[in-house]
mmCIF file of C-alpha atoms in Angstrom:
data_model
loop_
_atom_site.group_PDB
_atom_site.id
_atom_site.type_symbol
_atom_site.label_atom_id
_atom_site.label_comp_id
_atom_site.label_asym_id
_atom_site.label_seq_id
_atom_site.Cartn_x
_atom_site.Cartn_y
_atom_site.Cartn_z
ATOM 1 C CA MET A 1 -0.004 0.002 -0.013
ATOM 2 C CA LYS A 2 1.291 3.424 -0.976
ATOM 3 C CA THR A 3 1.477 6.100 1.671
ATOM 4 C CA VAL A 4 0.951 9.767 1.265
ATOM 5 C CA PHE A 5 1.241 12.811 3.574
ATOM 6 C CA ILE A 6 -1.112 15.662 2.704
ATOM 7 C CA THR A 7 -0.839 19.045 4.483
ATOM 8 C CA GLY A 8 -4.179 20.798 5.223
ATOM 9 C CA ALA A 9 -5.963 17.467 4.672
ATOM 10 C CA ASN A 10 -8.658 18.032 7.228
ATOM 11 C CA LYS A 11 -10.893 20.083 4.970
ATOM 12 C CA GLY A 12 -11.238 21.596 1.551
ATOM 13 C CA ILE A 13 -9.258 20.488 -1.328
ATOM 14 C CA GLY A 14 -6.818 18.626 0.924
ATOM 15 C CA PHE A 15 -9.646 16.458 2.327
ATOM 16 C CA GLY A 16 -10.941 15.862 -1.236
ATOM 17 C CA ILE A 17 -7.456 14.564 -2.279
ATOM 18 C CA ALA A 18 -7.164 12.449 0.829
ATOM 19 C CA LYS A 19 -10.653 10.951 0.257
ATOM 20 C CA HIS A 20 -10.091 9.949 -3.367
ATOM 21 C CA LEU A 21 -6.493 8.779 -2.960
ATOM 22 C CA GLY A 22 -7.704 6.688 -0.039
ATOM 23 C CA LEU A 23 -10.531 5.178 -2.110
ATOM 24 C CA ASN A 24 -7.856 4.238 -4.673
ATOM 25 C CA GLY A 25 -5.887 2.300 -2.043
ATOM 26 C CA TRP A 26 -3.538 4.885 -0.624
ATOM 27 C CA LYS A 27 -2.722 5.032 3.073
ATOM 28 C CA ILE A 28 -3.474 8.530 4.217
ATOM 29 C CA ILE A 29 -1.472 10.581 6.761
ATOM 30 C CA LEU A 30 -3.271 13.861 7.449
ATOM 31 C CA GLY A 31 -1.314 17.072 8.146
ATOM 32 C CA ALA A 32 -3.339 19.626 10.206
ATOM 33 C CA ARG A 33 -3.136 22.376 12.754
ATOM 34 C CA ASN A 34 -6.196 21.558 14.884
ATOM 35 C CA GLN A 35 -6.735 18.203 16.622
ATOM 36 C CA GLU A 36 -10.549 18.361 16.635
ATOM 37 C CA ARG A 37 -10.749 19.066 12.944
ATOM 38 C CA ALA A 38 -8.141 16.381 12.212
ATOM 39 C CA GLU A 39 -10.039 13.687 14.215
ATOM 40 C CA LYS A 40 -13.267 14.594 12.599
ATOM 41 C CA ALA A 41 -11.709 14.183 9.149
ATOM 42 C CA ILE A 42 -10.185 10.835 10.191
ATOM 43 C CA SER A 43 -13.511 9.464 11.286
ATOM 44 C CA GLU A 44 -15.191 10.555 8.024
ATOM 45 C CA LEU A 45 -12.428 8.877 5.939
ATOM 46 C CA ARG A 46 -12.394 5.689 8.075
ATOM 47 C CA ALA A 47 -16.158 5.492 7.611
ATOM 48 C CA LEU A 48 -15.545 5.076 3.895
ATOM 49 C CA GLY A 49 -13.093 2.173 4.576
ATOM 50 C CA ILE A 50 -9.931 4.293 3.973
ATOM 51 C CA ASP A 51 -6.797 3.442 5.771
ATOM 52 C CA VAL A 52 -5.920 6.423 8.017
ATOM 53 C CA PRO A 53 -3.316 5.468 10.652
ATOM 54 C CA GLY A 54 -3.213 8.923 12.108
ATOM 55 C CA TRP A 55 -2.382 12.697 11.688
ATOM 56 C CA VAL A 56 0.532 14.925 12.184
ATOM 57 C CA ASN A 57 0.387 18.362 13.753
ATOM 58 C CA ILE A 58 2.108 20.915 11.506
ATOM 59 C CA GLU A 59 2.048 24.730 11.441
ATOM 60 C CA LEU A 60 3.761 25.827 8.235
ATOM 61 C CA ALA A 61 4.394 29.254 9.715
ATOM 62 C CA ASP A 62 6.473 27.806 12.512
ATOM 63 C CA LEU A 63 9.692 26.154 11.203
ATOM 64 C CA ALA A 64 10.227 24.418 14.517
ATOM 65 C CA SER A 65 6.649 22.801 13.973
ATOM 66 C CA VAL A 66 7.668 21.834 10.409
ATOM 67 C CA ASP A 67 10.917 20.208 11.557
ATOM 68 C CA LYS A 68 9.097 18.282 14.238
ATOM 69 C CA ALA A 69 6.384 17.111 11.837
ATOM 70 C CA ALA A 70 9.005 15.911 9.351
ATOM 71 C CA LYS A 71 10.891 13.910 11.984
ATOM 72 C CA GLU A 72 7.581 12.290 13.122
ATOM 73 C CA ILE A 73 6.675 11.345 9.479
ATOM 74 C CA ILE A 74 10.161 9.874 8.929
ATOM 75 C CA GLU A 75 10.082 7.908 12.067
ATOM 76 C CA LYS A 76 6.424 6.671 11.990
ATOM 77 C CA TYR A 77 5.933 6.256 8.225
ATOM 78 C CA PRO A 78 9.227 5.364 6.561
ATOM 79 C CA GLU A 79 7.395 3.934 3.592
ATOM 80 C CA ALA A 80 5.785 7.305 2.641
ATOM 81 C CA SER A 81 6.408 7.967 -1.020
ATOM 82 C CA LEU A 82 4.201 11.040 -1.803
ATOM 83 C CA LEU A 83 4.051 14.499 -0.359
ATOM 84 C CA VAL A 84 1.172 16.660 -1.366
ATOM 85 C CA ASN A 85 1.739 20.312 -0.363
ATOM 86 C CA ASN A 86 -1.801 21.547 -0.163
ATOM 87 C CA ALA A 87 -2.104 23.712 2.918
ATOM 88 C CA GLY A 88 -2.028 27.417 2.531
ATOM 89 C CA ILE A 89 -3.513 30.675 3.629
ATOM 90 C CA PRO A 90 -5.288 33.290 1.390
ATOM 91 C CA GLY A 91 -3.731 36.462 2.620
ATOM 92 C CA ASP A 92 -6.119 39.474 2.232
ATOM 93 C CA MET A 93 -8.072 38.803 -0.981
ATOM 94 C CA SER A 94 -10.227 41.896 -0.510
ATOM 95 C CA VAL A 95 -7.695 44.601 -1.314
ATOM 96 C CA ASP A 96 -5.517 45.669 -4.260
ATOM 97 C CA SER A 97 -1.704 45.580 -4.087
ATOM 98 C CA LEU A 98 -1.279 49.152 -2.885
ATOM 99 C CA HIS A 99 -3.537 48.486 0.063
ATOM 100 C CA SER A 100 -1.915 45.248 0.941
ATOM 101 C CA GLU A 101 -0.289 45.168 4.401
ATOM 102 C CA ILE A 102 3.317 44.252 4.554
ATOM 103 C CA ASP A 103 2.669 41.936 7.570
ATOM 104 C CA VAL A 104 -0.021 40.013 5.588
ATOM 105 C CA ILE A 105 2.431 39.546 2.582
ATOM 106 C CA LYS A 106 5.053 38.281 4.930
ATOM 107 C CA GLU A 107 2.719 35.872 6.750
ATOM 108 C CA THR A 108 1.415 34.523 3.423
ATOM 109 C CA LEU A 109 4.846 33.937 1.989
ATOM 110 C CA GLU A 110 5.981 32.279 5.323
ATOM 111 C CA VAL A 111 3.156 29.731 5.137
ATOM 112 C CA ASN A 112 2.687 29.167 1.366
ATOM 113 C CA PHE A 113 6.435 29.395 0.277
ATOM 114 C CA ILE A 114 8.873 29.197 3.086
ATOM 115 C CA GLY A 115 7.041 26.600 5.205
ATOM 116 C CA THR A 116 6.192 24.516 2.122
ATOM 117 C CA PHE A 117 9.849 24.685 1.056
ATOM 118 C CA ALA A 118 11.059 23.766 4.511
ATOM 119 C CA LEU A 119 8.773 20.669 4.569
ATOM 120 C CA THR A 120 9.743 19.528 1.158
ATOM 121 C CA LYS A 121 13.434 19.957 2.002
ATOM 122 C CA ALA A 122 13.106 17.995 5.273
ATOM 123 C CA LEU A 123 11.122 15.253 3.657
ATOM 124 C CA ALA A 124 13.347 15.000 0.552
ATOM 125 C CA PRO A 125 15.637 12.225 1.744
ATOM 126 C CA LEU A 126 12.625 10.036 2.659
ATOM 127 C CA ILE A 127 10.905 10.701 -0.631
ATOM 128 C CA SER A 128 14.243 10.076 -2.551
ATOM 129 C CA ASN A 129 14.689 6.811 -0.646
ATOM 130 C CA ASN A 130 11.353 5.669 -1.700
ATOM 131 C CA ARG A 131 11.670 7.003 -5.227
ATOM 132 C CA GLY A 132 8.645 9.108 -4.681
ATOM 133 C CA ARG A 133 6.912 12.324 -5.619
ATOM 134 C CA VAL A 134 6.066 15.804 -4.447
ATOM 135 C CA VAL A 135 2.966 17.391 -5.715
ATOM 136 C CA ASN A 136 2.053 21.134 -5.068
ATOM 137 C CA VAL A 137 -1.375 22.479 -5.101
ATOM 138 C CA THR A 138 -0.917 26.020 -6.558
ATOM 139 C CA VAL A 139 -2.091 28.724 -9.051
ATOM 140 C CA PRO A 140 -0.501 30.055 -12.185
ATOM 141 C CA SER A 141 2.438 32.431 -12.001
ATOM 142 C CA GLU A 142 1.073 34.357 -14.937
ATOM 143 C CA ILE A 143 -1.162 37.161 -13.707
ATOM 144 C CA SER A 144 -4.836 36.912 -14.564
ATOM 145 C CA PRO A 145 -6.689 40.181 -15.060
ATOM 146 C CA TYR A 146 -9.710 38.677 -13.465
ATOM 147 C CA TRP A 147 -8.252 37.324 -10.098
ATOM 148 C CA HIS A 148 -4.914 38.498 -8.618
ATOM 149 C CA PRO A 149 -4.788 38.920 -4.847
ATOM 150 C CA LEU A 150 -1.062 39.963 -4.392
ATOM 151 C CA ALA A 151 -0.162 38.102 -1.282
ATOM 152 C CA TYR A 152 -1.528 34.788 -2.499
ATOM 153 C CA VAL A 153 -0.413 35.057 -6.036
ATOM 154 C CA ALA A 154 3.154 36.095 -5.145
ATOM 155 C CA SER A 155 3.397 33.289 -2.646
ATOM 156 C CA LYS A 156 2.261 30.694 -5.156
ATOM 157 C CA ALA A 157 4.547 32.046 -7.767
ATOM 158 C CA ALA A 158 7.478 31.479 -5.420
ATOM 159 C CA GLN A 159 6.186 27.921 -4.781
ATOM 160 C CA ASN A 160 6.094 27.379 -8.633
ATOM 161 C CA ALA A 161 9.646 28.604 -8.957
ATOM 162 C CA MET A 162 10.649 26.197 -6.211
ATOM 163 C CA MET A 163 9.104 23.397 -8.115
ATOM 164 C CA GLY A 164 10.707 24.290 -11.391
ATOM 165 C CA VAL A 165 14.189 24.638 -9.951
ATOM 166 C CA MET A 166 13.934 21.413 -7.934
ATOM 167 C CA ALA A 167 12.699 19.526 -11.031
ATOM 168 C CA ILE A 168 15.806 20.637 -12.989
ATOM 169 C CA GLU A 169 18.213 19.802 -10.054
ATOM 170 C CA PHE A 170 16.688 16.459 -9.475
ATOM 171 C CA GLU A 171 17.195 15.489 -13.113
ATOM 172 C CA GLN A 172 20.758 16.904 -13.141
ATOM 173 C CA GLN A 173 21.771 15.184 -9.928
ATOM 174 C CA ASP A 174 19.892 11.980 -10.628
ATOM 175 C CA ILE A 175 17.817 12.422 -7.439
ATOM 176 C CA PRO A 176 14.866 9.955 -7.747
ATOM 177 C CA ILE A 177 12.196 12.470 -6.885
ATOM 178 C CA GLU A 178 9.452 13.598 -9.244
ATOM 179 C CA ILE A 179 8.005 17.032 -8.531
ATOM 180 C CA PHE A 180 5.156 18.847 -10.279
ATOM 181 C CA SER A 181 2.395 21.386 -9.533
ATOM 182 C CA VAL A 182 -1.229 21.298 -10.036
ATOM 183 C CA HIS A 183 -3.636 24.239 -10.409
ATOM 184 C CA PRO A 184 -7.203 22.820 -9.434
ATOM 185 C CA GLY A 185 -8.988 25.736 -10.951
ATOM 186 C CA PRO A 186 -11.625 27.911 -9.266
ATOM 187 C CA THR A 187 -12.939 25.744 -6.357
ATOM 188 C CA THR A 188 -15.510 26.522 -3.642
ATOM 189 C CA THR A 189 -13.545 26.318 -0.464
ATOM 190 C CA ASP A 190 -13.114 28.123 2.917
ATOM 191 C CA LEU A 191 -10.075 29.799 1.579
ATOM 192 C CA ASN A 192 -12.114 31.928 -0.747
ATOM 193 C CA GLY A 193 -15.211 32.360 1.563
ATOM 194 C CA ASN A 194 -16.952 29.476 -0.183
ATOM 195 C CA MET A 195 -17.346 31.558 -3.303
ATOM 196 C CA SER A 196 -19.390 29.867 -5.853
ATOM 197 C CA LEU A 197 -19.527 31.476 -9.329
ATOM 198 C CA PRO A 198 -19.972 30.125 -12.899
ATOM 199 C CA GLY A 199 -16.787 28.065 -13.629
ATOM 200 C CA PHE A 200 -16.270 27.038 -10.071
ATOM 201 C CA HIS A 201 -15.948 23.425 -9.074
ATOM 202 C CA ASP A 202 -16.579 21.633 -5.821
ATOM 203 C CA ILE A 203 -14.119 19.792 -3.590
ATOM 204 C CA GLU A 204 -15.476 16.412 -4.555
ATOM 205 C CA THR A 205 -14.837 16.956 -8.314
ATOM 206 C CA VAL A 206 -11.376 18.416 -7.729
ATOM 207 C CA GLY A 207 -10.302 15.747 -5.331
ATOM 208 C CA GLN A 208 -11.309 13.053 -7.720
ATOM 209 C CA LYS A 209 -9.438 14.732 -10.607
ATOM 210 C CA MET A 210 -6.381 15.263 -8.491
ATOM 211 C CA ALA A 211 -6.327 11.471 -7.521
ATOM 212 C CA GLU A 212 -6.725 10.490 -11.118
ATOM 213 C CA LEU A 213 -3.813 12.701 -12.080
ATOM 214 C CA ILE A 214 -1.583 11.327 -9.292
ATOM 215 C CA ASN A 215 -2.559 7.682 -10.304
ATOM 216 C CA ASP A 216 -2.163 8.024 -14.015
ATOM 217 C CA GLY A 217 1.291 6.332 -14.227
ATOM 218 C CA GLN A 218 2.718 9.149 -16.227
ATOM 219 C CA ASN A 219 5.889 11.092 -15.361
ATOM 220 C CA HIS A 220 5.053 14.810 -14.828
ATOM 221 C CA GLN A 221 8.568 16.041 -13.705
ATOM 222 C CA GLY A 222 8.597 19.801 -13.709
ATOM 223 C CA GLU A 223 5.083 20.241 -15.122
ATOM 224 C CA PHE A 224 2.535 22.804 -14.237
ATOM 225 C CA ILE A 225 -0.823 21.137 -14.765
ATOM 226 C CA GLU A 226 -4.159 22.939 -14.919
ATOM 227 C CA LEU A 227 -7.247 20.831 -14.091
ATOM 228 C CA TYR A 228 -9.602 23.743 -14.716
ATOM 229 C CA PRO A 229 -8.041 26.983 -15.944
ATOM 230 C CA ILE A 230 -9.380 30.340 -14.799
ATOM 231 C CA VAL A 231 -11.784 31.442 -17.471
ATOM 232 C CA GLU A 232 -12.624 34.984 -18.733
ATOM 233 C CA GLU A 233 -15.287 36.710 -16.827
ATOM 234 C CA LYS A 234 -18.388 37.497 -18.863
#
């Protein structure tokens, strides 16, 4: 049985990915910040017959927490072969760039980029040993005229750069890790205030699509894959 660690897996897209990978035979390790929400998600997944041995507490804004979580994963789940970097925060999506607070920009970068990089770096030896993969849930680096909150887009652009650089280095150095990024497309989640507009998809649809992509047997090294591109507003 293949084992995956998914950050932010207690709700939203992370939960959808956990559900559909689990239904396809993966053992699911949840990454979460809140014990009550993590245990609720575990109960729901186990009710579907999914193998969820436990959860790992992780706060991406706290590098000590990231280090502790990585050590726990390496110790408890040495067979883990897939890391899904899903957790993130939105920043302030209600303001334009000139009204963005510096503290909010820094906080969003710390979680979405620095914390994600730190976790990927810490788990790289384990993933490499298992000839595994890293999948990032992100958005395009290209700026859309229809949706462009600065803190969030900048943090994900940095994450995309991380993926591209790592993919090249892994190939150049013969490191057996495959890394790629996936843009789920507009999805109704807590992150965007459960926004639901034409062109938006639900967690169930996106989770199933993500699982299908991860299980497709193809090599996606260095790719940025859009499940549902952002469409032009009418």
